[in-house]
Each structure stands twice: as C-alpha cells, then as structure tokens.
Coordinates of C-alpha atoms and ligand atoms in Angstrom, one line a residue:
X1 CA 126.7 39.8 111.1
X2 CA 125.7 38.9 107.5
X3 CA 121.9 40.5 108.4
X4 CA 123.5 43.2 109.6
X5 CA 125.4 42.9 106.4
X6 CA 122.2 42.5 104.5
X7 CA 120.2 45.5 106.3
X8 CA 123.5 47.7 105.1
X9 CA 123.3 47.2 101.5
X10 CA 119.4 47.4 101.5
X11 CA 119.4 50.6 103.3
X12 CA 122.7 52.4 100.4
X13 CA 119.9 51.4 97.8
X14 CA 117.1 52.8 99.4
X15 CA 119.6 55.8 100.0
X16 CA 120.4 55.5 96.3
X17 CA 117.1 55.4 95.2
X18 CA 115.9 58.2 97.3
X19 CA 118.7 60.5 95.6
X20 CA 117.8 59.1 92.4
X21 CA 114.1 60.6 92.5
X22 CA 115.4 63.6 94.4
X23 CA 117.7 64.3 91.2
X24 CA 115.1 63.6 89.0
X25 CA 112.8 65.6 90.9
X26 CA 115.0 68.5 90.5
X27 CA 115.8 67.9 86.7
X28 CA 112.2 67.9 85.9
X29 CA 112.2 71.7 88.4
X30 CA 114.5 72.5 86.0
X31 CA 112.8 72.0 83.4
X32 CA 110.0 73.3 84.6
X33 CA 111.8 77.0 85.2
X34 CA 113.3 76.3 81.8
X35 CA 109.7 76.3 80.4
X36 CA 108.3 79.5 82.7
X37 CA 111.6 81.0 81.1
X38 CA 110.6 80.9 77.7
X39 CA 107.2 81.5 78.1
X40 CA 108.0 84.9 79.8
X41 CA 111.1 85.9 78.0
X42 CA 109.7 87.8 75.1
X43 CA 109.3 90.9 77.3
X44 CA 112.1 92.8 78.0
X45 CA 113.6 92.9 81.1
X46 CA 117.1 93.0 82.7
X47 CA 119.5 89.9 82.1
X48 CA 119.0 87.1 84.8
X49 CA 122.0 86.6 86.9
X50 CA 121.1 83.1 88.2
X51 CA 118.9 80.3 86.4
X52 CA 117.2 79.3 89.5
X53 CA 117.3 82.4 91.5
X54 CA 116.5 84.8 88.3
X55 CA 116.7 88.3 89.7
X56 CA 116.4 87.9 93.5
X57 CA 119.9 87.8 94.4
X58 CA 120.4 91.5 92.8
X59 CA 117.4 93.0 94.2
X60 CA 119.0 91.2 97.9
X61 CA 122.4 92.7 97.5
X62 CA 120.9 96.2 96.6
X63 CA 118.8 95.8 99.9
X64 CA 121.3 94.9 101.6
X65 CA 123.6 97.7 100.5
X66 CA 120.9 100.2 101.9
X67 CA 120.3 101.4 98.5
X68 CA 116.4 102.2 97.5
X69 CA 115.7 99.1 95.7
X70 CA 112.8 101.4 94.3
X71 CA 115.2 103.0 92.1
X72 CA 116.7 100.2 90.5
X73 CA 113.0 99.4 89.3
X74 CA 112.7 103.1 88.0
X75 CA 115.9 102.3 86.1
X76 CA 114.7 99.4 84.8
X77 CA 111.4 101.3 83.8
X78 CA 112.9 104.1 82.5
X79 CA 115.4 101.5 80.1
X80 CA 112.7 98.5 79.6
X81 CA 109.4 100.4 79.1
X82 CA 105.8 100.2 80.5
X83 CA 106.1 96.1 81.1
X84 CA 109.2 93.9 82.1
X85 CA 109.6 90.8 83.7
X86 CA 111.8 89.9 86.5
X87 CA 112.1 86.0 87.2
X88 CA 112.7 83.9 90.9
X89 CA 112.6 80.2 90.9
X90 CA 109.4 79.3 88.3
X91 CA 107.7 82.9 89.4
X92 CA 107.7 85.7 87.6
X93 CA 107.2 89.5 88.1
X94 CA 106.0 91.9 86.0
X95 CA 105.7 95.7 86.8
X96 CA 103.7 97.7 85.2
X97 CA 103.5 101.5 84.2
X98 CA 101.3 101.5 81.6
X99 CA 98.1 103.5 83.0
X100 CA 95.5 101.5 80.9
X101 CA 96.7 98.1 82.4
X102 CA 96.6 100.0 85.6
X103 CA 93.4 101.1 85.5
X104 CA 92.2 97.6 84.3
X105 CA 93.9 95.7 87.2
X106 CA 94.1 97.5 90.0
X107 CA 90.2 99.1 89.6
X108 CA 88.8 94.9 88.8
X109 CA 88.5 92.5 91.9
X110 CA 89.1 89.9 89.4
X111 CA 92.7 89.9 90.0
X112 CA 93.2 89.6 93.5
X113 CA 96.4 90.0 95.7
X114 CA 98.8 87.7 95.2
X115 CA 100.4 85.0 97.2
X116 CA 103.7 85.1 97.0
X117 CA 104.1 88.2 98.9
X118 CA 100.8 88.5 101.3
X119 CA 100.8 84.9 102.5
X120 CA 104.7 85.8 102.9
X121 CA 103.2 88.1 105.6
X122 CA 101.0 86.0 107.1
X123 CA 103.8 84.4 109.3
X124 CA 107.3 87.0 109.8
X125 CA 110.2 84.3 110.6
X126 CA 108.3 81.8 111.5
X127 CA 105.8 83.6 114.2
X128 CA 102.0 84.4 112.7
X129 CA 102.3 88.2 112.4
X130 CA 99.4 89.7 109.6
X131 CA 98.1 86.5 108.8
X132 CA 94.3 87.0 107.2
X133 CA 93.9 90.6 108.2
X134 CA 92.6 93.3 106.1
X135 CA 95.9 94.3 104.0
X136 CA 97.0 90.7 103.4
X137 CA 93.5 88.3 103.0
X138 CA 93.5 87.0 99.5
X139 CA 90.6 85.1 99.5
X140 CA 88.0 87.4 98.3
X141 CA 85.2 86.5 100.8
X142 CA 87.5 86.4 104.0
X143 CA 88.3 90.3 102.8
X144 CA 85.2 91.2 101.8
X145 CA 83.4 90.7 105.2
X146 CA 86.2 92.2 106.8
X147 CA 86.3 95.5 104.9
X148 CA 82.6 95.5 105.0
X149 CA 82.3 95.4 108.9
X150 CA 85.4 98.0 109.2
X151 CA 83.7 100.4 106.4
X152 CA 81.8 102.4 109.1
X153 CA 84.7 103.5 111.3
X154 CA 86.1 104.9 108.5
X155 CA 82.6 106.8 107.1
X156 CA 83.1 110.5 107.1
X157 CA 80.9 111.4 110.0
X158 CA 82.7 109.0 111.5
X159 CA 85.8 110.7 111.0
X160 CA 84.4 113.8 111.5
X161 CA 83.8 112.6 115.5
X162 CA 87.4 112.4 115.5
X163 CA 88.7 115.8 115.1
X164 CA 88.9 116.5 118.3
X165 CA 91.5 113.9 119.1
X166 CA 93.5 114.5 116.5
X167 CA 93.6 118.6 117.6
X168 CA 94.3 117.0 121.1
X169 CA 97.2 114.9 119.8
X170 CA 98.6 117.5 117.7
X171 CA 98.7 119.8 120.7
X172 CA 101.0 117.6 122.5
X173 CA 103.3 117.5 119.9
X174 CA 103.0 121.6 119.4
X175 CA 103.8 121.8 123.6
X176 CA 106.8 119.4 123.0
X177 CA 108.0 121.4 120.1
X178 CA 107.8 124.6 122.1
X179 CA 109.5 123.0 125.1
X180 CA 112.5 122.6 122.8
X181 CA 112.7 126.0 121.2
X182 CA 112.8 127.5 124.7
X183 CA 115.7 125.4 125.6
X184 CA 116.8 126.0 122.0
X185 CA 117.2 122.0 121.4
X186 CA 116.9 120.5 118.0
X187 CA 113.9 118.5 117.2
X188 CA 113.8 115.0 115.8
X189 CA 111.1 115.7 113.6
X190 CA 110.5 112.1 112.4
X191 CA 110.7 110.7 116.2
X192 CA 108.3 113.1 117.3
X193 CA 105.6 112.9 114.5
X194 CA 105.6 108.9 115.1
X195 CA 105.0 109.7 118.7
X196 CA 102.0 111.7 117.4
X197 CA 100.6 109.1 115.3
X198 CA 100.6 106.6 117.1
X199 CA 99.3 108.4 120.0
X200 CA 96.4 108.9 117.9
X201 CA 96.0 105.3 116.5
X202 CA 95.9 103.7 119.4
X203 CA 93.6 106.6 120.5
X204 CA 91.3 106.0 118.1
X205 CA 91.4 102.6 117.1
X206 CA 91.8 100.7 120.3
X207 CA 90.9 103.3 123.2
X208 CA 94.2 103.3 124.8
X209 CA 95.5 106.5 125.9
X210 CA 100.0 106.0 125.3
X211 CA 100.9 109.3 125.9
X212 CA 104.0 109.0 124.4
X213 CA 105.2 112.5 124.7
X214 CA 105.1 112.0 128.4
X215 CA 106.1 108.2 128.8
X216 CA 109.9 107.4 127.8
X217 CA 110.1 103.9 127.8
X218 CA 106.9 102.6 125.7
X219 CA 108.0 99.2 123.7
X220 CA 105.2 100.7 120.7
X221 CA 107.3 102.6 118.6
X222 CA 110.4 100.3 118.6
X223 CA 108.3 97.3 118.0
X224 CA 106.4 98.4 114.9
X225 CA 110.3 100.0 113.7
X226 CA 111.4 96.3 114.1
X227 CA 108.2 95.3 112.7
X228 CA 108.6 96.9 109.6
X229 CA 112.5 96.8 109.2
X230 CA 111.9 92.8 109.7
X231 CA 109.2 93.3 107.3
X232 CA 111.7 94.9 104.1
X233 CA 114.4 92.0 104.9
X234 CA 112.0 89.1 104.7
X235 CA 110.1 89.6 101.7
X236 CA 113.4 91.2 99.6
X237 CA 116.0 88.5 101.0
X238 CA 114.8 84.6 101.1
X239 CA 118.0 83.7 102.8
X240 CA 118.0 86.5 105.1
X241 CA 117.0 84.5 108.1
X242 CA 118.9 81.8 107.4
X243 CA 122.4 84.3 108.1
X244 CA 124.4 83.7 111.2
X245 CA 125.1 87.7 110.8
X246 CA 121.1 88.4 111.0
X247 CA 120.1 86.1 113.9
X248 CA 119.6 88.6 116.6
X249 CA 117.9 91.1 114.2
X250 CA 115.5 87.8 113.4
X251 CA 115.4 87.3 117.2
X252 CA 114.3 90.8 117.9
X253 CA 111.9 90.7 115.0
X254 CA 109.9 87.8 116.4
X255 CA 109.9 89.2 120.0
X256 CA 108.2 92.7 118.3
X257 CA 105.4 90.7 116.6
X258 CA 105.0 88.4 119.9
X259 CA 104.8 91.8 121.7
X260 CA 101.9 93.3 119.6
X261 CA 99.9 90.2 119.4
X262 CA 100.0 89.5 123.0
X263 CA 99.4 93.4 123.4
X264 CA 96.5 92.9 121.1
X265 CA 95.1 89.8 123.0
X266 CA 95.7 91.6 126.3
X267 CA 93.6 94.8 124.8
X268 CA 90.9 92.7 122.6
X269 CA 90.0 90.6 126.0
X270 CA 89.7 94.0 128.2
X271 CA 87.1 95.0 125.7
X272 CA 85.3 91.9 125.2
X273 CA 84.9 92.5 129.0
X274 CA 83.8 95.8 129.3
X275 CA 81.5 94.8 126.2
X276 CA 80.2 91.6 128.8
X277 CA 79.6 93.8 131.6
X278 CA 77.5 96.4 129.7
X279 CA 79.7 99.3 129.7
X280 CA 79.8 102.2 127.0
X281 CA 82.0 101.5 124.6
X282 CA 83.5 103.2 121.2
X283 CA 82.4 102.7 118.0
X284 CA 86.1 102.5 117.2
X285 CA 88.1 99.4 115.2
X286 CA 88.5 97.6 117.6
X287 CA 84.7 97.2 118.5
X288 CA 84.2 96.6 114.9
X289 CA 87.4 94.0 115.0
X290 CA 85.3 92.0 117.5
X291 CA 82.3 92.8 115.9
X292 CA 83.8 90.8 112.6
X293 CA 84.6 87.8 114.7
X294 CA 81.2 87.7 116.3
X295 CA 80.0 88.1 112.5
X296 CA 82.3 85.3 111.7
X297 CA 81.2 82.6 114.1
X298 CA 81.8 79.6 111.7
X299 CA 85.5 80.7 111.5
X300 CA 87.6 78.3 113.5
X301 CA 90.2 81.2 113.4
X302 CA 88.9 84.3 114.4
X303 CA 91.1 85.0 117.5
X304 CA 94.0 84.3 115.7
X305 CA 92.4 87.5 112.6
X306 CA 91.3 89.4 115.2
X307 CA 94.7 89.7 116.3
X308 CA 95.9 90.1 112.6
X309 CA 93.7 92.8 111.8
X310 CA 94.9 94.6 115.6
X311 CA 98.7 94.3 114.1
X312 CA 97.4 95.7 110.1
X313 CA 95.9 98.8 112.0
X314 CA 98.5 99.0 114.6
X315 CA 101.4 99.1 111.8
X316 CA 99.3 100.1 108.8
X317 CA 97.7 103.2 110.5
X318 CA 100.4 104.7 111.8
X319 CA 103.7 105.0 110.4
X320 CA 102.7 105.5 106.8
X321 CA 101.3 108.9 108.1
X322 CA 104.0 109.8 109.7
X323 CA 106.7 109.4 107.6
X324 CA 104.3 111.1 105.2
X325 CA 104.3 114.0 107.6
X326 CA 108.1 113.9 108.3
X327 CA 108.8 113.9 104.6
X328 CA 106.7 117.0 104.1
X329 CA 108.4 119.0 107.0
X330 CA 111.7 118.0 105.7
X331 CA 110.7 119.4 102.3
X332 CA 108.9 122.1 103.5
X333 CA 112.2 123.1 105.3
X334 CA 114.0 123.2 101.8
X335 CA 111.9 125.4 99.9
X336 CA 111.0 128.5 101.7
X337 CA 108.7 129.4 98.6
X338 CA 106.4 127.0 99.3
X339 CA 106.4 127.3 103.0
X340 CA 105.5 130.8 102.5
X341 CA 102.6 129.9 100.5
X342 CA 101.4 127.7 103.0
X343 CA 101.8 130.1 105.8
X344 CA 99.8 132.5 103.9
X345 CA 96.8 129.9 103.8
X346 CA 97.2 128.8 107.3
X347 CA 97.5 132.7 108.8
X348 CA 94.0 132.5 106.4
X349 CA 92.3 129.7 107.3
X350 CA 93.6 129.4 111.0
X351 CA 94.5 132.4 111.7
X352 CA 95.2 132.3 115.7
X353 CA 92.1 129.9 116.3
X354 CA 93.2 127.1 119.0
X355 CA 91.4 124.4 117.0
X356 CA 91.1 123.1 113.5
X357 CA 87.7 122.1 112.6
X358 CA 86.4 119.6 110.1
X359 CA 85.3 122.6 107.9
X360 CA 89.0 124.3 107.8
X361 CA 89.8 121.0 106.1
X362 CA 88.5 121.6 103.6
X363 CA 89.5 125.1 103.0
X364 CA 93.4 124.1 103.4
X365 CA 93.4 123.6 99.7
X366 CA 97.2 123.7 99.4
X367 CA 98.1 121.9 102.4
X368 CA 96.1 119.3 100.1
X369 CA 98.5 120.0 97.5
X370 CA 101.8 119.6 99.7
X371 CA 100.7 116.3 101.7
X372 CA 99.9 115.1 97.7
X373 CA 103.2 116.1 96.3
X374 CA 104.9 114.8 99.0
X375 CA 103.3 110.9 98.8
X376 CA 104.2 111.5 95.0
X377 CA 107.9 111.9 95.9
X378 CA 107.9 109.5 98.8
X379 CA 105.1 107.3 98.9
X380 CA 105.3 105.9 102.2
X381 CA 104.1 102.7 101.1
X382 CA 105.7 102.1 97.8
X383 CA 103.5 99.7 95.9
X384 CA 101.1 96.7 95.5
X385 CA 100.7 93.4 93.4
X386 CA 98.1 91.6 91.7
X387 CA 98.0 87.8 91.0
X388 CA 97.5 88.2 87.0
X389 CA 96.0 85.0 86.4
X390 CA 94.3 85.0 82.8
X391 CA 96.2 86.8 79.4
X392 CA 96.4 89.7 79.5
X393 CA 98.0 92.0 76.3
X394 CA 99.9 95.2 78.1
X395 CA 101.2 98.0 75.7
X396 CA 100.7 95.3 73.0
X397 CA 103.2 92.7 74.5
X398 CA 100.5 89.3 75.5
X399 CA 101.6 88.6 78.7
X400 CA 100.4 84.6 79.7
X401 CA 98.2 83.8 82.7
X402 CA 99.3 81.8 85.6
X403 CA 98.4 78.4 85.7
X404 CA 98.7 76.0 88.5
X405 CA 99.2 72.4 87.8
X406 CA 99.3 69.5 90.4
X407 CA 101.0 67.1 89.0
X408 CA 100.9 63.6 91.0
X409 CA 103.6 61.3 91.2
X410 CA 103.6 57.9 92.7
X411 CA 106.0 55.5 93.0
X412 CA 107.1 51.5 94.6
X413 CA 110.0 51.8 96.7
X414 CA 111.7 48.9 99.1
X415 CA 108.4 47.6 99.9
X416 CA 106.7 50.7 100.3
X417 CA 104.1 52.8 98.2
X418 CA 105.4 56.3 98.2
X419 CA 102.8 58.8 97.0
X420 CA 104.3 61.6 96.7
X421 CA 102.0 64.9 95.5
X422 CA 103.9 67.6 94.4
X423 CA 102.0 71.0 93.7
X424 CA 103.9 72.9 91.4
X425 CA 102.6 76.4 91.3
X426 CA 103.6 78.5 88.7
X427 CA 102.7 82.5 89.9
X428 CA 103.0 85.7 87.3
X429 CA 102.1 88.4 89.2
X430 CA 102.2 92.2 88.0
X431 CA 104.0 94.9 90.3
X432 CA 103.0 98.5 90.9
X433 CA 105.4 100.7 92.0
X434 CA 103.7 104.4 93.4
X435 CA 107.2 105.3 93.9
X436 CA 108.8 104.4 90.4
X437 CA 105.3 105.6 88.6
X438 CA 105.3 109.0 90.0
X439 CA 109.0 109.4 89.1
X440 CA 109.2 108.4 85.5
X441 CA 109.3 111.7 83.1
X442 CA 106.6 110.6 80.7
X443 CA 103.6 110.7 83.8
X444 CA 105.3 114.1 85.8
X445 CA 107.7 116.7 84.3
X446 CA 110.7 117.1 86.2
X447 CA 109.5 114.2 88.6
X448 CA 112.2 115.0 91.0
X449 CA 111.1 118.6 91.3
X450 CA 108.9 118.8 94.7
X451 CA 106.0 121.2 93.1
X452 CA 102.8 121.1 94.5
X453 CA 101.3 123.3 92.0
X454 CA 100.5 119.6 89.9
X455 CA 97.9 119.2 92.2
X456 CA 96.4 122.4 92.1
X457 CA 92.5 122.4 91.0
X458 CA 93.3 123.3 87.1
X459 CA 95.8 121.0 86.7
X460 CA 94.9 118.2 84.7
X461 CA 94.8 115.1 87.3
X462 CA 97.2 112.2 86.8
X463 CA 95.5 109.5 85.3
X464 CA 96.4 105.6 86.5
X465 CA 100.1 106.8 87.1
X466 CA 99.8 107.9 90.7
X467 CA 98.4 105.7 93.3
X468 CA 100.2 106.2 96.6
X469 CA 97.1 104.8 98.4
X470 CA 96.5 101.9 95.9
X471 CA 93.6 101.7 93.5
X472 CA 90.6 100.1 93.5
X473 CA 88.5 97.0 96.1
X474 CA 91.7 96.6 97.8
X475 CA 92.8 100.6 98.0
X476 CA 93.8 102.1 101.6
X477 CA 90.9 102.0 104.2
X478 CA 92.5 104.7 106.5
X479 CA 93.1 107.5 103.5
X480 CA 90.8 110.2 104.7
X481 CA 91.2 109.2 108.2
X482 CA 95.2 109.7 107.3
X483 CA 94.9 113.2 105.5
X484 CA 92.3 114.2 108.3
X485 CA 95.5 114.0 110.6
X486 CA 98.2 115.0 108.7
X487 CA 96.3 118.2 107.6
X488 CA 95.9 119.2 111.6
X489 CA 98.8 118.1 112.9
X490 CA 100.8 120.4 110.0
X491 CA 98.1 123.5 109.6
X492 CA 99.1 123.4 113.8
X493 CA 103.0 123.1 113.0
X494 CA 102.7 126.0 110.5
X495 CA 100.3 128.1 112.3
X496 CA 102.9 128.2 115.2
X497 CA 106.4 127.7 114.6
X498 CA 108.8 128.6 112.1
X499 CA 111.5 126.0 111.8
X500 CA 115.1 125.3 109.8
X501 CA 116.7 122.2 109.0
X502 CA 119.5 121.7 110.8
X503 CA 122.6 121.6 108.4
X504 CA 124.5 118.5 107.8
X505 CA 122.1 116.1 107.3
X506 CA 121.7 113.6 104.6
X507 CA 118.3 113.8 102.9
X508 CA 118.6 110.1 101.5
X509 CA 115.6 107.8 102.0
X510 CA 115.7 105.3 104.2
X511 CA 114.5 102.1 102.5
Ligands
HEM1 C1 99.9 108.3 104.4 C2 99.3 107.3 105.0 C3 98.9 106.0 104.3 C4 99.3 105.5 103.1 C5 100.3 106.1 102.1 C6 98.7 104.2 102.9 C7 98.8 103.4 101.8 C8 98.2 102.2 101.6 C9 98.4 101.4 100.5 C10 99.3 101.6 99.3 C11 97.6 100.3 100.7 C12 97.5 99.0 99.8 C13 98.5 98.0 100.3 C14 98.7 96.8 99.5 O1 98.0 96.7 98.5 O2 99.5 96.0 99.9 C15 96.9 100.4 101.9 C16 96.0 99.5 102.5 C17 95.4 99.7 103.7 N1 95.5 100.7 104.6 FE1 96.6 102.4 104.3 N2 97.9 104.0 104.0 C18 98.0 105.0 104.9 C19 97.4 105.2 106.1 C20 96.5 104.3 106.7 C21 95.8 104.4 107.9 C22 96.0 105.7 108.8 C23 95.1 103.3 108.1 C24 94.2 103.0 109.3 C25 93.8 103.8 110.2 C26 95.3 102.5 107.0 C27 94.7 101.2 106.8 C28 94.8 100.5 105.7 C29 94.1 99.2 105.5 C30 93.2 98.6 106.5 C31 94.4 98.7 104.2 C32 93.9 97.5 103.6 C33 92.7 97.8 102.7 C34 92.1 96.6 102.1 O3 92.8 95.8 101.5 O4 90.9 96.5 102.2 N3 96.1 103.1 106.1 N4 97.3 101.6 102.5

C-alpha cells in the first residue's frame, strides 16, 4: 500500500513536471511568434484576428463560405499595395504584385518552392498523394532530373506528333455535341470538355484509350474532382480534417488518391512489361516516367515518384485545360462580338477542312488572344509560392529572410535523460496570385472587362503582372502541349456549331 502510495506521488510529479516544460515550451512558442511578429509587421497588411493562428482562420471561413478566397487577396492588394504580409503560427506570407520582385523571384532558381505548401501535398489526409513529383519537388536536384528527362515529350516536334489525337479527341466531343442538338438537349459544357481532356491525357501520356464519351461509369473524372476539391480544403483549412462534419468528404478524398495510385501502379507495371518483352512502345510520359526511375537507380523511392509524377500529370494535365476551355465557351457565349470575330478567323483558317493541322495553329491568331484573355480572367490555376530565404527590399519595404534555427534542449527528469530536439522553423514565403495580378487596375484597364484585343500583336505585352502558367525553372511543363488542345478542340467547336447559354445560370466561379 504505501509503495503503491509512493509510485502515486512520484508519477503526479513527473505529471507535473511534464506540464511544466510543456507550458514552458509553449511560452517560449509564444515568444517566438511574438518575435516573427515584429520582425514582419512593418509591412502593411490586414489586422490579425488571432495571435497564434494570425490570418488563417479568415481565409478558412471565406473558404468555407464558397466565396473566392482569391478576391479577398485582390482586396487586400488593391487596399495594402504591391507587398503585405499575412501571418499563421511563426510563418508568414507575403504576396507580391510588384513586377520587378516578380521578375527577380519567379525567373531565379535561387528561391525555390516552398515547404509549407508543396510538402503539404506530398501526403492529402494522411495518404501519399503528389509526394516528390514534378509540381511539388523542392529539392532542386530531385526536380531537376525530373524535368530534364520529361523535357522531350513536351519538345515541339513532339507535340507536333500529337495533333492527330487531339483532332481525334475533339471529334468525339463535336459527334456528342451534335447528338444533343438533334435531340435538342442542353449541353453541360464543362462535363463534356473534362471528358475531352482527359480522354486526351490519358491518351497521350499513358496510352490508355477511356473513351469517356462512350463509357458512363469511369471512376477518372470523379476521382481527380475529389482530388482537387480535397486539395482546396486541405491546404486553406488546417482543421478541416479534423471536423466530424467533413469526415466522409476526407473518407472519399483518400479513396480518390488510393484510386489513382493504384491505377498508376496497375498501368506503370503493364508497361514495364510490354517494355520487358520487347514490344513497341510510345515515346509518351509515361515511358519517360519510367525512364526517370531507371535514371534514378540510387533512389530508394522511385516507385513511390513514379507514381507521384503519374498523379501531377494525371491531375495537372487535365483539368486546368479544361476549365480553361469551359471558361472561354461560357464567355464566348456572352459576347457575341467576339464570337463573331472568331468565327470569321475560323471560317478563314478552317474553313470546312475536317482536320486542324499543326500549321493552322499558328494562323488562329485570335483564338490565341481569347484562350489568353480568358486564363487572364480565370487562371485555372491561380498562383505559386517561393520560399524567400535571404533579404530581400520589395517596392522599397526590406522584407527579412527566413531563418531556421534548431534549438536543442535537454533536460534530467525522474531518472531519465530527456533530450528533447525541437526544430523551430521559421518560413517567409512570397505569394503570387495570377488571379489577383491580372485583376488589379494598375497592370489591366478595366480588368474585369473580357477583351482579347490586350493580347493582340501591337499591344504592349504585360510585363511580370500576368503569369497564368507561372514564371521561370519551375513554370508549367504542359503549356504548349495545353494551348495545342484547347486551340483544336475550340477552332472545331466554332467551325461547327453555334451555341447560347442557357438562361438562368449563375456565372460565379467555383473556388
Ligand atoms: C490551361 C492549362 C494549364 C495551366 C493554366 C497550367 C498552369 C500551371 C502552373 C501555374 C504551374 C506552376 C504550379 C506551381 O508553381 O505550383 C504549372 C506547373 C506544371 N504543369 Fe501546368 N498548367 C496547365 C496545363 C498543363 C498540362 C496539360 C500539363 C501536362 C500535360 C501540365 C503539367 C505541368 C507540370 C508537370 C508542372 C510542373 C513544372 C515544374 O515544376 O517543373 N500543365 N502549370
């Protein structure tokens, strides 16, 4: 009785003690945060609404509202200036609008992608999802080798190899489209152009033939939906998973990702196979995926990025061009002027030839205009950050580097030697919005106005303020490949249908 007596009171110290150092540990955070705080607050930027959780519970609620949290950082632009700072925990973010700081981080690889969001992305609630692939490796080398290998399925006579696909892929979109106008049925434009583009991706990247215009029940599309919906939550909302409300939208999430890795392993091995046995095989990306591995032999890894870099082109190549496309129809559908212009150059360039070919492309000089207005309005993927790690001075404001410190702590404890290392990273990383960018006055008169005419060959061209593809090392892989498709699959829609919009609808965006 009195050891068990004994054992009691030892074990409420150690309990005592334990929450003593966790307090202190804490208080020192604090102070810590405290610190980053004053360090940072000599720019401008919105009021905090939390100490600890600075801005982040503002930018959660607008997500969760369904409001564009885009255009609370165009407010914030438009009131604060070219640089502001926005604080969570001991980080702190600063976008930037100010096309010289622009140009001198997003065009240098010395300031590399930073962690707080891309590692973020490496695992999706808990299940490795982009991991070291192409749009989220950091460290310079592991990207470089990447990109280097994936470079040539992207050259233009490359591309140029693929035109016939994407005429193919656009025709089955043009035969469901006239399907409907027979029957006089609406079309879901946005349903049917992701249809298209992924048809094509898969196509083109990985060999597989989804015919999605005449299979009903694919997984694909949902998946990547869930994929990216998942995607928006997780990085804007810390305690989104952590909801009892969102457990069956964190559920679903993970069983998407699960879905397109084991897709990826199921298609990766097939080819490996095929590759084995001596059979032809495409110079697509997903012989150069495997041909990075084989590359990368040292890499104890390199399943696990081989599958990361099948979900980056899986996701990353195919619904940024669609919604691209969607965006431009819906527009297109508003402002008959334009439409008619385009028409003209289509009936021109066209005319009532079956195919486009890779020359037309180049001839469709305002479809090059539209498809550029349109990513200025609604970039379909809205930004990028940089880790800033040395001082930097941004429209005269000095903006401090981050630093890292490790600070080690050890201590004695009831009998025990507790080392206890605690890595305190403190991360400033600078934001770029495309979408706030192009829509700030001082870059495009009347930003909201959709006029492709900015774009047109004697217009002066926008300098560091519009970047819908990134800038730079770490700029978008798949741009030409992207315009190549959008161009055909809309010189096709224009060349053969004329359309409304049905009326009613709300042209919000969708976040
Ligand atoms: C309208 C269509 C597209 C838009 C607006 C777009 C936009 C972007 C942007 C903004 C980035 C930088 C992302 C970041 O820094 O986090 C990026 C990167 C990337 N995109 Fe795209 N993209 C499009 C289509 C495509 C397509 C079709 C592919 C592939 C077939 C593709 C493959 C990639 C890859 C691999 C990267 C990473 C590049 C690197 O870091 O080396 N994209 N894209």
């Amino acid at each position: 009785m009195a050891l068990l007596h004994v054992a009691a009171v030892q074990a409420g110290y150690l309990l005592a003690y334990l929450l003593a150092v966790l307090l202190l540990l804490f208080f020192c955070y604090c102070l810590y945060v405290r610190h980053v705080h004053a360090k940072y607050d000599h720019l401008p930027g919105p009021p905090r609404e939390s100490f600890l959780l600075g801005h982040s519970r503002l930018i959660a609620r607008e997500s969760r509202s369904g409001r564009v949290v885009h255009d609370r950082f165009l407010e914030w632009a438009e009131k604060y200036g070219p640089v502001y700072r926005l604080n969570f925990l001991h980080y702190v973010i600063v976008p930037v609008y100010d096309q010289e700081a622009t140009k001198e981080i997003l065009m240098s690889p010395k300031y590399a992608k930073d962690k707080f969001v891309y590692k973020r992305l490496f695992n999706m609630y808990g299940t490795r999802f982009l991991g070291n692939g192409l749009v989220t490796a950091i460290d310079h080398d592991l990207w470089y080798r990447q990109r280097r290998i994936m470079d040539p399925a992207f050259s233009s006579s490359y591309l140029r190899g693929l035109m016939s696909t994407f005429n193919e892929r656009a025709d089955r979109l043009m035969d469901k489209l006239a399907e409907l106008a027979e029957s006089q049925s609406p079309a879901m434009m946005r349903e049917l152009v992701n249809k298209v583009t992924l048809d094509v991706i898969t196509k083109v990247a990985f060999g597989v033939d989804l015919d999605l215009f005449h299979t009903s029940n694919s997984p694909f599309p949902r998946a990547i939906e869930r994929c990216l919906e998942g995607m928006v939550h997780f990085l804007r909302d810390p305690v989104f998973e952590y909801l009892p409300q969102n457990r069956k939208e964190v559920r679903e999430t993970r069983k998407a990702v699960q879905l397109l890795r084991e897709t990826g392993s199921k298609w990766i091995t097939e080819r490996k196979e095929a590759v084995q046995n001596g059979e032809d095989v495409p110079m697509d990306i997903l012989t150069q995926i495997l041909k990075s591995a084989e590359e990368n032999k040292s890499h104890e890894d390199d399943w696990e990025i081989m599958l990361d870099n099948f979900l980056t082109f899986f996701i990353a190549g195919q619904e940024t061009t669609a919604n691209q496309l969607a965006f431009a129809i819906m527009e297109l559908g508003r402002l008959p002027e334009i439409m008619a212009k385009l028409r003209e150059e289509v009936d021109e360039v066209i005319g009532t030839k079956p195919e486009v070919s890779y020359e037309d492309l180049g001839n469709l000089t305002y479809l090059s205009q539209v498809l550029k207005e349109t990513l200025r309005l609604y970039p379909t993927a809205p930004g990028t950050t940089r880790w800033a790690a040395d001082d930097i001075v941004i429209d005269g404001i000095k903006i401090p580097g981050g630093f890292q410190v490790v600070v080690s702590v050890w201590k004695k404890m009831v009998m025990l030697i507790l080392q206890l290392y605690l890595e305190v990273k403190h991360l400033v990383f600078s934001q770029f919005s495309s979408y706030v960018s192009s829509r700030l006055e001082r870059f495009f008169k009347d930003p909201l106005k959709f006029d492709p005419e900015r774009f047109s060959l004697d217009a002066p061209k926008p300098y560091f303020c519009y970047y819908p593809f990134a800038l730079g090392p770490r700029s978008c892989l798949g741009q030409n490949f992207s315009q190549m498709e959008a161009k055909v699959v809309l010189a096709k829609l224009v060349q053969r249908f004329d359309y409304t919009l049905l009326p009613g609808q709300s042209f919000d965006i969708l976040d």
